[in-house]
């Protein structure tokens, strides 16, 4: 009888120990869970993240010496579906379409005479797409490291592409491959991070855009679980070797998390300073974004 009692006591002790371990693992898993707005987020294995965005942007190119001023207004709708191949690796597909309207005016000097340039053009820039693979190389601790590979295609690559006076249109779609990396460190509610990409044009004809493009970002992400609010500040730099474009930008996205699978955010970007050859670039962007997890 004593042996039986001792056996049951041991079994009860093991059961309590197992339940305690499961509870600790559950808390650890909950603490490690990453919200969908986090810059290092990938869906869990078998999970899907749907991201729907709409934004309105303007961009102005002004050549003080030539007296030419071009402005483009764009409405863009974007849909991204991202699937978790594992808890650290995801595959995503993005499709977007922009509806743009542009105006141009000024006077061009051509040696012996001057002529005025006036006009307004409207154009549906057609569907662009991108296939993206993200992998979290390091994610368990405070240090975060993520890699990026992507392939994409744009029907109208140039922002001012429908102005023949400013830029020749591409002979066919612009195709590219992209590689990137992101490094961050979690400090409580805050995660400062650095990110960069290199874009390589592929399958382009000799006369089209065949030059590299670079982006760099210094970001600060924060999430407050009690308020269910996240914010992502970004200082960015972009450089395009093809037309020597340099852009310095500031972006902000603020999101409210209704549930762990639903988040709605407002975002914007402002061009602090920009230049293309001797032409100044100014612009801004505002938009809304809905994330749904399945």
PDB file of C-alpha atoms in Angstrom:
ATOM      1  CA  UNK A   1       0.000   0.000   0.000  1.00  0.00           C
ATOM      2  CA  UNK A   2       2.815   2.386   0.893  1.00  0.00           C
ATOM      3  CA  UNK A   3       4.446   1.663  -2.454  1.00  0.00           C
ATOM      4  CA  UNK A   4       1.212   2.521  -4.250  1.00  0.00           C
ATOM      5  CA  UNK A   5       0.886   5.809  -2.346  1.00  0.00           C
ATOM      6  CA  UNK A   6       4.534   6.637  -3.117  1.00  0.00           C
ATOM      7  CA  UNK A   7       3.926   5.842  -6.796  1.00  0.00           C
ATOM      8  CA  UNK A   8       0.922   8.191  -6.989  1.00  0.00           C
ATOM      9  CA  UNK A   9       2.813  10.943  -5.173  1.00  0.00           C
ATOM     10  CA  UNK A  10       5.604  10.668  -7.728  1.00  0.00           C
ATOM     11  CA  UNK A  11       3.098  10.719 -10.597  1.00  0.00           C
ATOM     12  CA  UNK A  12       1.343  13.779  -9.130  1.00  0.00           C
ATOM     13  CA  UNK A  13       4.692  15.531  -8.711  1.00  0.00           C
ATOM     14  CA  UNK A  14       5.635  14.796 -12.342  1.00  0.00           C
ATOM     15  CA  UNK A  15       2.222  16.016 -13.528  1.00  0.00           C
ATOM     16  CA  UNK A  16       2.595  19.312 -11.645  1.00  0.00           C
ATOM     17  CA  UNK A  17       6.130  19.711 -12.999  1.00  0.00           C
ATOM     18  CA  UNK A  18       4.931  19.068 -16.555  1.00  0.00           C
ATOM     19  CA  UNK A  19       2.076  21.559 -16.220  1.00  0.00           C
ATOM     20  CA  UNK A  20       4.470  24.152 -14.827  1.00  0.00           C
ATOM     21  CA  UNK A  21       6.872  23.639 -17.732  1.00  0.00           C
ATOM     22  CA  UNK A  22       4.033  23.932 -20.231  1.00  0.00           C
ATOM     23  CA  UNK A  23       2.902  27.139 -18.555  1.00  0.00           C
ATOM     24  CA  UNK A  24       6.390  28.610 -18.720  1.00  0.00           C
ATOM     25  CA  UNK A  25       6.702  27.591 -22.378  1.00  0.00           C
ATOM     26  CA  UNK A  26       3.326  29.159 -23.087  1.00  0.00           C
ATOM     27  CA  UNK A  27       4.388  32.432 -21.452  1.00  0.00           C
ATOM     28  CA  UNK A  28       7.676  32.376 -23.337  1.00  0.00           C
ATOM     29  CA  UNK A  29       5.876  31.775 -26.621  1.00  0.00           C
ATOM     30  CA  UNK A  30       3.477  34.622 -25.844  1.00  0.00           C
ATOM     31  CA  UNK A  31       6.345  36.930 -24.962  1.00  0.00           C
ATOM     32  CA  UNK A  32       8.174  35.988 -28.161  1.00  0.00           C
ATOM     33  CA  UNK A  33       5.127  36.559 -30.356  1.00  0.00           C
ATOM     34  CA  UNK A  34       5.730  39.427 -32.756  1.00  0.00           C
ATOM     35  CA  UNK A  35       3.008  41.845 -33.841  1.00  0.00           C
ATOM     36  CA  UNK A  36       2.352  42.074 -37.591  1.00  0.00           C
ATOM     37  CA  UNK A  37       3.615  45.681 -37.801  1.00  0.00           C
ATOM     38  CA  UNK A  38       7.033  44.720 -36.449  1.00  0.00           C
ATOM     39  CA  UNK A  39       9.785  45.240 -39.081  1.00  0.00           C
ATOM     40  CA  UNK A  40      11.053  41.682 -38.377  1.00  0.00           C
ATOM     41  CA  UNK A  41       7.661  39.968 -38.538  1.00  0.00           C
ATOM     42  CA  UNK A  42       7.078  36.826 -40.611  1.00  0.00           C
ATOM     43  CA  UNK A  43       3.908  34.684 -40.340  1.00  0.00           C
ATOM     44  CA  UNK A  44       4.158  31.491 -38.289  1.00  0.00           C
ATOM     45  CA  UNK A  45       4.499  28.248 -40.226  1.00  0.00           C
ATOM     46  CA  UNK A  46       1.312  27.717 -42.251  1.00  0.00           C
ATOM     47  CA  UNK A  47       0.028  31.199 -41.396  1.00  0.00           C
ATOM     48  CA  UNK A  48      -0.970  33.937 -43.855  1.00  0.00           C
ATOM     49  CA  UNK A  49      -0.721  37.706 -43.522  1.00  0.00           C
ATOM     50  CA  UNK A  50      -2.830  39.870 -45.836  1.00  0.00           C
ATOM     51  CA  UNK A  51      -1.760  43.524 -46.144  1.00  0.00           C
ATOM     52  CA  UNK A  52      -3.962  45.961 -48.072  1.00  0.00           C
ATOM     53  CA  UNK A  53      -2.743  49.519 -48.634  1.00  0.00           C
ATOM     54  CA  UNK A  54      -3.965  52.667 -50.309  1.00  0.00           C
ATOM     55  CA  UNK A  55      -1.953  55.866 -50.577  1.00  0.00           C
ATOM     56  CA  UNK A  56      -1.921  59.245 -52.274  1.00  0.00           C
ATOM     57  CA  UNK A  57       1.368  60.863 -53.210  1.00  0.00           C
ATOM     58  CA  UNK A  58       2.709  63.901 -55.018  1.00  0.00           C
ATOM     59  CA  UNK A  59       6.132  64.540 -56.450  1.00  0.00           C
ATOM     60  CA  UNK A  60       7.474  67.706 -58.060  1.00  0.00           C
ATOM     61  CA  UNK A  61      10.588  67.986 -60.202  1.00  0.00           C
ATOM     62  CA  UNK A  62      11.850  71.520 -60.777  1.00  0.00           C
ATOM     63  CA  UNK A  63      14.758  72.541 -63.004  1.00  0.00           C
ATOM     64  CA  UNK A  64      15.592  76.111 -61.980  1.00  0.00           C
ATOM     65  CA  UNK A  65      18.035  76.716 -64.831  1.00  0.00           C
ATOM     66  CA  UNK A  66      15.770  75.443 -67.623  1.00  0.00           C
ATOM     67  CA  UNK A  67      12.595  76.746 -66.007  1.00  0.00           C
ATOM     68  CA  UNK A  68      10.766  73.409 -66.281  1.00  0.00           C
ATOM     69  CA  UNK A  69       8.385  72.220 -63.562  1.00  0.00           C
ATOM     70  CA  UNK A  70       6.696  68.813 -63.613  1.00  0.00           C
ATOM     71  CA  UNK A  71       4.306  67.485 -60.985  1.00  0.00           C
ATOM     72  CA  UNK A  72       2.783  64.022 -60.663  1.00  0.00           C
ATOM     73  CA  UNK A  73      -0.207  63.032 -58.498  1.00  0.00           C
ATOM     74  CA  UNK A  74      -0.610  59.296 -57.869  1.00  0.00           C
ATOM     75  CA  UNK A  75      -3.218  57.067 -56.227  1.00  0.00           C
ATOM     76  CA  UNK A  76      -1.851  53.585 -55.522  1.00  0.00           C
ATOM     77  CA  UNK A  77      -3.609  50.431 -54.310  1.00  0.00           C
ATOM     78  CA  UNK A  78      -1.431  47.550 -53.088  1.00  0.00           C
ATOM     79  CA  UNK A  79      -2.199  43.995 -51.965  1.00  0.00           C
ATOM     80  CA  UNK A  80       0.347  41.659 -50.371  1.00  0.00           C
ATOM     81  CA  UNK A  81      -0.120  38.024 -49.305  1.00  0.00           C
ATOM     82  CA  UNK A  82       2.638  36.505 -47.185  1.00  0.00           C
ATOM     83  CA  UNK A  83       2.804  32.792 -46.285  1.00  0.00           C
ATOM     84  CA  UNK A  84       4.877  31.277 -43.471  1.00  0.00           C
ATOM     85  CA  UNK A  85       7.006  28.445 -44.845  1.00  0.00           C
ATOM     86  CA  UNK A  86       8.410  28.046 -41.327  1.00  0.00           C
ATOM     87  CA  UNK A  87       8.417  30.127 -38.166  1.00  0.00           C
ATOM     88  CA  UNK A  88      11.389  32.075 -39.550  1.00  0.00           C
ATOM     89  CA  UNK A  89      10.875  31.990 -43.326  1.00  0.00           C
ATOM     90  CA  UNK A  90       8.100  33.501 -45.459  1.00  0.00           C
ATOM     91  CA  UNK A  91       7.199  33.858 -49.116  1.00  0.00           C
ATOM     92  CA  UNK A  92       5.190  36.885 -50.252  1.00  0.00           C
ATOM     93  CA  UNK A  93       3.497  38.144 -53.414  1.00  0.00           C
ATOM     94  CA  UNK A  94       2.643  41.822 -53.945  1.00  0.00           C
ATOM     95  CA  UNK A  95       0.516  43.387 -56.697  1.00  0.00           C
ATOM     96  CA  UNK A  96      -0.098  47.117 -57.049  1.00  0.00           C
ATOM     97  CA  UNK A  97      -1.688  49.569 -59.447  1.00  0.00           C
ATOM     98  CA  UNK A  98      -1.202  53.346 -59.690  1.00  0.00           C
ATOM     99  CA  UNK A  99      -3.450  55.919 -61.274  1.00  0.00           C
ATOM    100  CA  UNK A 100      -1.388  59.002 -62.059  1.00  0.00           C
ATOM    101  CA  UNK A 101      -1.989  62.500 -63.358  1.00  0.00           C
ATOM    102  CA  UNK A 102       0.864  64.768 -64.377  1.00  0.00           C
ATOM    103  CA  UNK A 103       1.312  68.407 -65.349  1.00  0.00           C
ATOM    104  CA  UNK A 104       4.310  70.053 -66.971  1.00  0.00           C
ATOM    105  CA  UNK A 105       5.039  73.669 -67.830  1.00  0.00           C
ATOM    106  CA  UNK A 106       7.994  75.916 -68.557  1.00  0.00           C
ATOM    107  CA  UNK A 107      10.212  77.227 -71.333  1.00  0.00           C
ATOM    108  CA  UNK A 108      13.029  75.275 -72.955  1.00  0.00           C
ATOM    109  CA  UNK A 109      15.898  77.079 -74.655  1.00  0.00           C
ATOM    110  CA  UNK A 110      17.281  75.329 -77.736  1.00  0.00           C
ATOM    111  CA  UNK A 111      20.220  77.446 -78.934  1.00  0.00           C
ATOM    112  CA  UNK A 112      18.571  79.842 -81.478  1.00  0.00           C
ATOM    113  CA  UNK A 113      15.038  79.860 -80.067  1.00  0.00           C
ATOM    114  CA  UNK A 114      12.881  79.175 -77.045  1.00  0.00           C
ATOM    115  CA  UNK A 115       9.692  77.153 -76.957  1.00  0.00           C
ATOM    116  CA  UNK A 116       7.083  76.671 -74.276  1.00  0.00           C
ATOM    117  CA  UNK A 117       6.121  73.332 -72.800  1.00  0.00           C
ATOM    118  CA  UNK A 118       2.589  73.016 -71.455  1.00  0.00           C
ATOM    119  CA  UNK A 119       0.390  70.017 -70.889  1.00  0.00           C
ATOM    120  CA  UNK A 120      -1.484  67.603 -68.654  1.00  0.00           C
ATOM    121  CA  UNK A 121      -1.437  63.848 -69.015  1.00  0.00           C
ATOM    122  CA  UNK A 122      -3.392  61.101 -67.239  1.00  0.00           C
ATOM    123  CA  UNK A 123      -2.259  57.502 -67.236  1.00  0.00           C
ATOM    124  CA  UNK A 124      -3.100  54.214 -65.556  1.00  0.00           C
ATOM    125  CA  UNK A 125       0.363  52.892 -64.740  1.00  0.00           C
ATOM    126  CA  UNK A 126      -0.908  49.286 -64.856  1.00  0.00           C
ATOM    127  CA  UNK A 127      -0.213  46.418 -62.497  1.00  0.00           C
ATOM    128  CA  UNK A 128       3.231  45.941 -60.951  1.00  0.00           C
ATOM    129  CA  UNK A 129       4.197  42.840 -58.988  1.00  0.00           C
ATOM    130  CA  UNK A 130       6.932  41.553 -56.679  1.00  0.00           C
ATOM    131  CA  UNK A 131       7.763  38.119 -55.218  1.00  0.00           C
ATOM    132  CA  UNK A 132       9.602  38.319 -51.900  1.00  0.00           C
ATOM    133  CA  UNK A 133      11.342  35.873 -49.581  1.00  0.00           C
ATOM    134  CA  UNK A 134      12.187  36.929 -46.005  1.00  0.00           C
ATOM    135  CA  UNK A 135      14.191  34.854 -43.528  1.00  0.00           C
ATOM    136  CA  UNK A 136      14.905  35.623 -39.870  1.00  0.00           C
ATOM    137  CA  UNK A 137      18.506  34.517 -39.398  1.00  0.00           C
ATOM    138  CA  UNK A 138      18.447  35.557 -35.719  1.00  0.00           C
ATOM    139  CA  UNK A 139      15.200  36.185 -33.820  1.00  0.00           C
ATOM    140  CA  UNK A 140      15.047  34.293 -30.498  1.00  0.00           C
ATOM    141  CA  UNK A 141      16.852  36.868 -28.343  1.00  0.00           C
ATOM    142  CA  UNK A 142      17.064  40.650 -28.291  1.00  0.00           C
ATOM    143  CA  UNK A 143      19.189  40.674 -31.469  1.00  0.00           C
ATOM    144  CA  UNK A 144      17.207  40.512 -34.723  1.00  0.00           C
ATOM    145  CA  UNK A 145      18.688  39.773 -38.168  1.00  0.00           C
ATOM    146  CA  UNK A 146      16.599  39.324 -41.324  1.00  0.00           C
ATOM    147  CA  UNK A 147      17.534  38.731 -44.972  1.00  0.00           C
ATOM    148  CA  UNK A 148      15.521  39.636 -48.072  1.00  0.00           C
ATOM    149  CA  UNK A 149      15.408  38.332 -51.651  1.00  0.00           C
ATOM    150  CA  UNK A 150      12.930  39.613 -54.236  1.00  0.00           C
ATOM    151  CA  UNK A 151      12.077  39.676 -57.929  1.00  0.00           C
ATOM    152  CA  UNK A 152       9.719  42.254 -59.448  1.00  0.00           C
ATOM    153  CA  UNK A 153       8.355  43.903 -62.558  1.00  0.00           C
ATOM    154  CA  UNK A 154       7.071  47.432 -63.202  1.00  0.00           C
ATOM    155  CA  UNK A 155       5.056  48.384 -66.285  1.00  0.00           C
ATOM    156  CA  UNK A 156       5.980  52.075 -66.047  1.00  0.00           C
ATOM    157  CA  UNK A 157       9.240  52.378 -64.190  1.00  0.00           C
ATOM    158  CA  UNK A 158       9.933  56.114 -64.386  1.00  0.00           C
ATOM    159  CA  UNK A 159       8.005  58.366 -62.029  1.00  0.00           C
ATOM    160  CA  UNK A 160       7.782  60.936 -64.832  1.00  0.00           C
ATOM    161  CA  UNK A 161       7.705  58.308 -67.583  1.00  0.00           C
ATOM    162  CA  UNK A 162       4.747  59.709 -69.509  1.00  0.00           C
ATOM    163  CA  UNK A 163       6.505  63.059 -70.070  1.00  0.00           C
ATOM    164  CA  UNK A 164       8.532  62.550 -73.239  1.00  0.00           C
ATOM    165  CA  UNK A 165      10.209  65.918 -72.695  1.00  0.00           C
ATOM    166  CA  UNK A 166      11.673  64.725 -69.393  1.00  0.00           C
ATOM    167  CA  UNK A 167      12.301  61.010 -69.757  1.00  0.00           C
ATOM    168  CA  UNK A 168      12.020  58.351 -72.430  1.00  0.00           C
ATOM    169  CA  UNK A 169       9.600  55.567 -71.567  1.00  0.00           C
ATOM    170  CA  UNK A 170      10.916  52.062 -71.083  1.00  0.00           C
ATOM    171  CA  UNK A 171      10.720  49.741 -74.097  1.00  0.00           C
ATOM    172  CA  UNK A 172       8.752  47.121 -72.204  1.00  0.00           C
ATOM    173  CA  UNK A 173       8.416  46.366 -68.506  1.00  0.00           C
ATOM    174  CA  UNK A 174      11.252  47.094 -66.096  1.00  0.00           C
ATOM    175  CA  UNK A 175      12.427  43.895 -64.341  1.00  0.00           C
ATOM    176  CA  UNK A 176      14.641  43.688 -61.284  1.00  0.00           C
ATOM    177  CA  UNK A 177      16.102  41.497 -58.557  1.00  0.00           C
ATOM    178  CA  UNK A 178      16.642  42.772 -55.032  1.00  0.00           C
ATOM    179  CA  UNK A 179      18.727  41.694 -52.039  1.00  0.00           C
ATOM    180  CA  UNK A 180      18.600  43.217 -48.592  1.00  0.00           C
ATOM    181  CA  UNK A 181      19.352  42.857 -44.905  1.00  0.00           C
ATOM    182  CA  UNK A 182      17.918  44.231 -41.662  1.00  0.00           C
ATOM    183  CA  UNK A 183      19.498  44.299 -38.192  1.00  0.00           C
ATOM    184  CA  UNK A 184      17.808  45.401 -34.969  1.00  0.00           C
ATOM    185  CA  UNK A 185      17.986  45.096 -31.191  1.00  0.00           C
ATOM    186  CA  UNK A 186      14.965  44.927 -28.894  1.00  0.00           C
ATOM    187  CA  UNK A 187      15.142  47.156 -25.807  1.00  0.00           C
ATOM    188  CA  UNK A 188      11.878  46.769 -23.916  1.00  0.00           C
ATOM    189  CA  UNK A 189       9.129  48.391 -25.970  1.00  0.00           C
ATOM    190  CA  UNK A 190      11.691  49.821 -28.423  1.00  0.00           C
ATOM    191  CA  UNK A 191      13.500  48.225 -31.346  1.00  0.00           C
ATOM    192  CA  UNK A 192      16.060  50.405 -33.174  1.00  0.00           C
ATOM    193  CA  UNK A 193      17.125  48.910 -36.491  1.00  0.00           C
ATOM    194  CA  UNK A 194      19.107  49.451 -39.689  1.00  0.00           C
ATOM    195  CA  UNK A 195      18.082  48.164 -43.121  1.00  0.00           C
ATOM    196  CA  UNK A 196      19.430  48.314 -46.652  1.00  0.00           C
ATOM    197  CA  UNK A 197      18.668  46.974 -50.140  1.00  0.00           C
ATOM    198  CA  UNK A 198      20.409  46.788 -53.498  1.00  0.00           C
ATOM    199  CA  UNK A 199      18.240  46.566 -56.619  1.00  0.00           C
ATOM    200  CA  UNK A 200      19.706  45.058 -59.803  1.00  0.00           C
ATOM    201  CA  UNK A 201      17.909  45.522 -63.162  1.00  0.00           C
ATOM    202  CA  UNK A 202      17.648  42.249 -65.117  1.00  0.00           C
ATOM    203  CA  UNK A 203      16.659  41.306 -68.676  1.00  0.00           C
ATOM    204  CA  UNK A 204      16.894  44.957 -69.757  1.00  0.00           C
ATOM    205  CA  UNK A 205      17.868  46.128 -73.235  1.00  0.00           C
ATOM    206  CA  UNK A 206      21.067  48.128 -73.595  1.00  0.00           C
ATOM    207  CA  UNK A 207      19.256  51.455 -73.925  1.00  0.00           C
ATOM    208  CA  UNK A 208      17.005  50.941 -70.895  1.00  0.00           C
ATOM    209  CA  UNK A 209      17.659  51.397 -67.188  1.00  0.00           C
ATOM    210  CA  UNK A 210      20.519  49.041 -66.334  1.00  0.00           C
ATOM    211  CA  UNK A 211      21.974  50.800 -63.288  1.00  0.00           C
ATOM    212  CA  UNK A 212      21.936  49.788 -59.623  1.00  0.00           C
ATOM    213  CA  UNK A 213      19.613  51.337 -57.051  1.00  0.00           C
ATOM    214  CA  UNK A 214      20.287  51.551 -53.301  1.00  0.00           C
ATOM    215  CA  UNK A 215      18.181  52.247 -50.222  1.00  0.00           C
ATOM    216  CA  UNK A 216      19.192  52.664 -46.587  1.00  0.00           C
ATOM    217  CA  UNK A 217      16.992  53.060 -43.510  1.00  0.00           C
ATOM    218  CA  UNK A 218      17.560  53.924 -39.861  1.00  0.00           C
ATOM    219  CA  UNK A 219      14.372  53.047 -37.984  1.00  0.00           C
ATOM    220  CA  UNK A 220      12.901  53.057 -34.490  1.00  0.00           C
ATOM    221  CA  UNK A 221       9.951  50.745 -33.858  1.00  0.00           C
ATOM    222  CA  UNK A 222       7.886  50.651 -30.665  1.00  0.00           C
ATOM    223  CA  UNK A 223       4.861  48.698 -29.430  1.00  0.00           C
ATOM    224  CA  UNK A 224       2.812  49.282 -26.272  1.00  0.00           C
ATOM    225  CA  UNK A 225       0.723  46.175 -25.424  1.00  0.00           C
ATOM    226  CA  UNK A 226      -1.505  48.041 -22.943  1.00  0.00           C
ATOM    227  CA  UNK A 227      -2.509  50.700 -25.480  1.00  0.00           C
ATOM    228  CA  UNK A 228      -2.324  48.253 -28.431  1.00  0.00           C
ATOM    229  CA  UNK A 229      -0.491  50.914 -30.419  1.00  0.00           C
ATOM    230  CA  UNK A 230       2.698  50.607 -32.475  1.00  0.00           C
ATOM    231  CA  UNK A 231       4.805  53.271 -34.187  1.00  0.00           C
ATOM    232  CA  UNK A 232       7.564  52.988 -36.750  1.00  0.00           C
ATOM    233  CA  UNK A 233       9.825  55.991 -37.449  1.00  0.00           C
ATOM    234  CA  UNK A 234      12.119  55.795 -40.482  1.00  0.00           C
ATOM    235  CA  UNK A 235      14.875  58.008 -41.829  1.00  0.00           C
ATOM    236  CA  UNK A 236      15.710  56.881 -45.353  1.00  0.00           C
ATOM    237  CA  UNK A 237      18.105  57.539 -48.198  1.00  0.00           C
ATOM    238  CA  UNK A 238      17.661  56.396 -51.815  1.00  0.00           C
ATOM    239  CA  UNK A 239      20.141  56.568 -54.690  1.00  0.00           C
ATOM    240  CA  UNK A 240      19.614  55.617 -58.339  1.00  0.00           C
ATOM    241  CA  UNK A 241      22.742  55.388 -60.524  1.00  0.00           C
ATOM    242  CA  UNK A 242      20.702  55.634 -63.743  1.00  0.00           C
ATOM    243  CA  UNK A 243      19.587  59.249 -63.345  1.00  0.00           C
ATOM    244  CA  UNK A 244      21.725  60.094 -60.282  1.00  0.00           C
ATOM    245  CA  UNK A 245      18.647  60.612 -58.121  1.00  0.00           C
ATOM    246  CA  UNK A 246      19.236  61.170 -54.404  1.00  0.00           C
ATOM    247  CA  UNK A 247      16.347  61.276 -51.956  1.00  0.00           C
ATOM    248  CA  UNK A 248      16.398  61.838 -48.193  1.00  0.00           C
ATOM    249  CA  UNK A 249      13.102  60.963 -46.532  1.00  0.00           C
ATOM    250  CA  UNK A 250      11.295  60.707 -43.212  1.00  0.00           C
ATOM    251  CA  UNK A 251       8.469  58.196 -42.768  1.00  0.00           C
ATOM    252  CA  UNK A 252       6.077  57.346 -39.944  1.00  0.00           C
ATOM    253  CA  UNK A 253       3.510  54.554 -39.532  1.00  0.00           C
ATOM    254  CA  UNK A 254       1.157  54.498 -36.532  1.00  0.00           C
ATOM    255  CA  UNK A 255      -1.053  51.424 -36.020  1.00  0.00           C
ATOM    256  CA  UNK A 256      -3.811  50.308 -33.693  1.00  0.00           C
ATOM    257  CA  UNK A 257      -4.082  46.563 -33.022  1.00  0.00           C
ATOM    258  CA  UNK A 258      -7.731  45.568 -32.633  1.00  0.00           C
ATOM    259  CA  UNK A 259      -6.704  41.941 -32.039  1.00  0.00           C
ATOM    260  CA  UNK A 260      -3.456  40.016 -32.445  1.00  0.00           C
ATOM    261  CA  UNK A 261      -4.529  39.317 -36.050  1.00  0.00           C
ATOM    262  CA  UNK A 262      -6.039  42.685 -37.060  1.00  0.00           C
ATOM    263  CA  UNK A 263      -4.175  46.002 -37.253  1.00  0.00           C
ATOM    264  CA  UNK A 264      -5.089  49.271 -38.979  1.00  0.00           C
ATOM    265  CA  UNK A 265      -2.455  51.929 -39.565  1.00  0.00           C
ATOM    266  CA  UNK A 266      -1.978  55.368 -41.064  1.00  0.00           C
ATOM    267  CA  UNK A 267       1.360  56.154 -42.650  1.00  0.00           C
ATOM    268  CA  UNK A 268       3.167  58.928 -44.436  1.00  0.00           C
ATOM    269  CA  UNK A 269       6.471  59.857 -46.001  1.00  0.00           C
ATOM    270  CA  UNK A 270       8.052  63.240 -46.662  1.00  0.00           C
ATOM    271  CA  UNK A 271      10.966  63.974 -49.001  1.00  0.00           C
ATOM    272  CA  UNK A 272      13.254  66.121 -46.867  1.00  0.00           C
ATOM    273  CA  UNK A 273      15.601  66.780 -49.770  1.00  0.00           C
ATOM    274  CA  UNK A 274      15.930  65.368 -53.280  1.00  0.00           C
ATOM    275  CA  UNK A 275      17.889  65.920 -56.462  1.00  0.00           C
ATOM    276  CA  UNK A 276      18.041  64.480 -59.969  1.00  0.00           C
ATOM    277  CA  UNK A 277      21.008  65.923 -61.869  1.00  0.00           C
ATOM    278  CA  UNK A 278      20.437  69.688 -61.382  1.00  0.00           C
ATOM    279  CA  UNK A 279      16.731  69.313 -60.732  1.00  0.00           C
ATOM    280  CA  UNK A 280      15.188  69.582 -57.263  1.00  0.00           C
ATOM    281  CA  UNK A 281      12.663  66.984 -56.111  1.00  0.00           C
ATOM    282  CA  UNK A 282       9.958  67.531 -53.506  1.00  0.00           C
ATOM    283  CA  UNK A 283       7.079  65.289 -52.495  1.00  0.00           C
ATOM    284  CA  UNK A 284       5.039  63.534 -49.858  1.00  0.00           C
ATOM    285  CA  UNK A 285       2.809  60.510 -49.352  1.00  0.00           C
ATOM    286  CA  UNK A 286      -0.099  59.621 -47.046  1.00  0.00           C
ATOM    287  CA  UNK A 287      -2.006  56.341 -46.802  1.00  0.00           C
ATOM    288  CA  UNK A 288      -3.918  53.686 -44.870  1.00  0.00           C
ATOM    289  CA  UNK A 289      -2.933  50.037 -44.349  1.00  0.00           C
ATOM    290  CA  UNK A 290      -4.945  47.055 -43.082  1.00  0.00           C
ATOM    291  CA  UNK A 291      -3.243  43.863 -41.889  1.00  0.00           C
ATOM    292  CA  UNK A 292      -5.172  40.637 -41.383  1.00  0.00           C
ATOM    293  CA  UNK A 293      -3.620  37.434 -40.053  1.00  0.00           C
ATOM    294  CA  UNK A 294      -5.014  33.955 -40.719  1.00  0.00           C
TER     295      UNK A 294
END
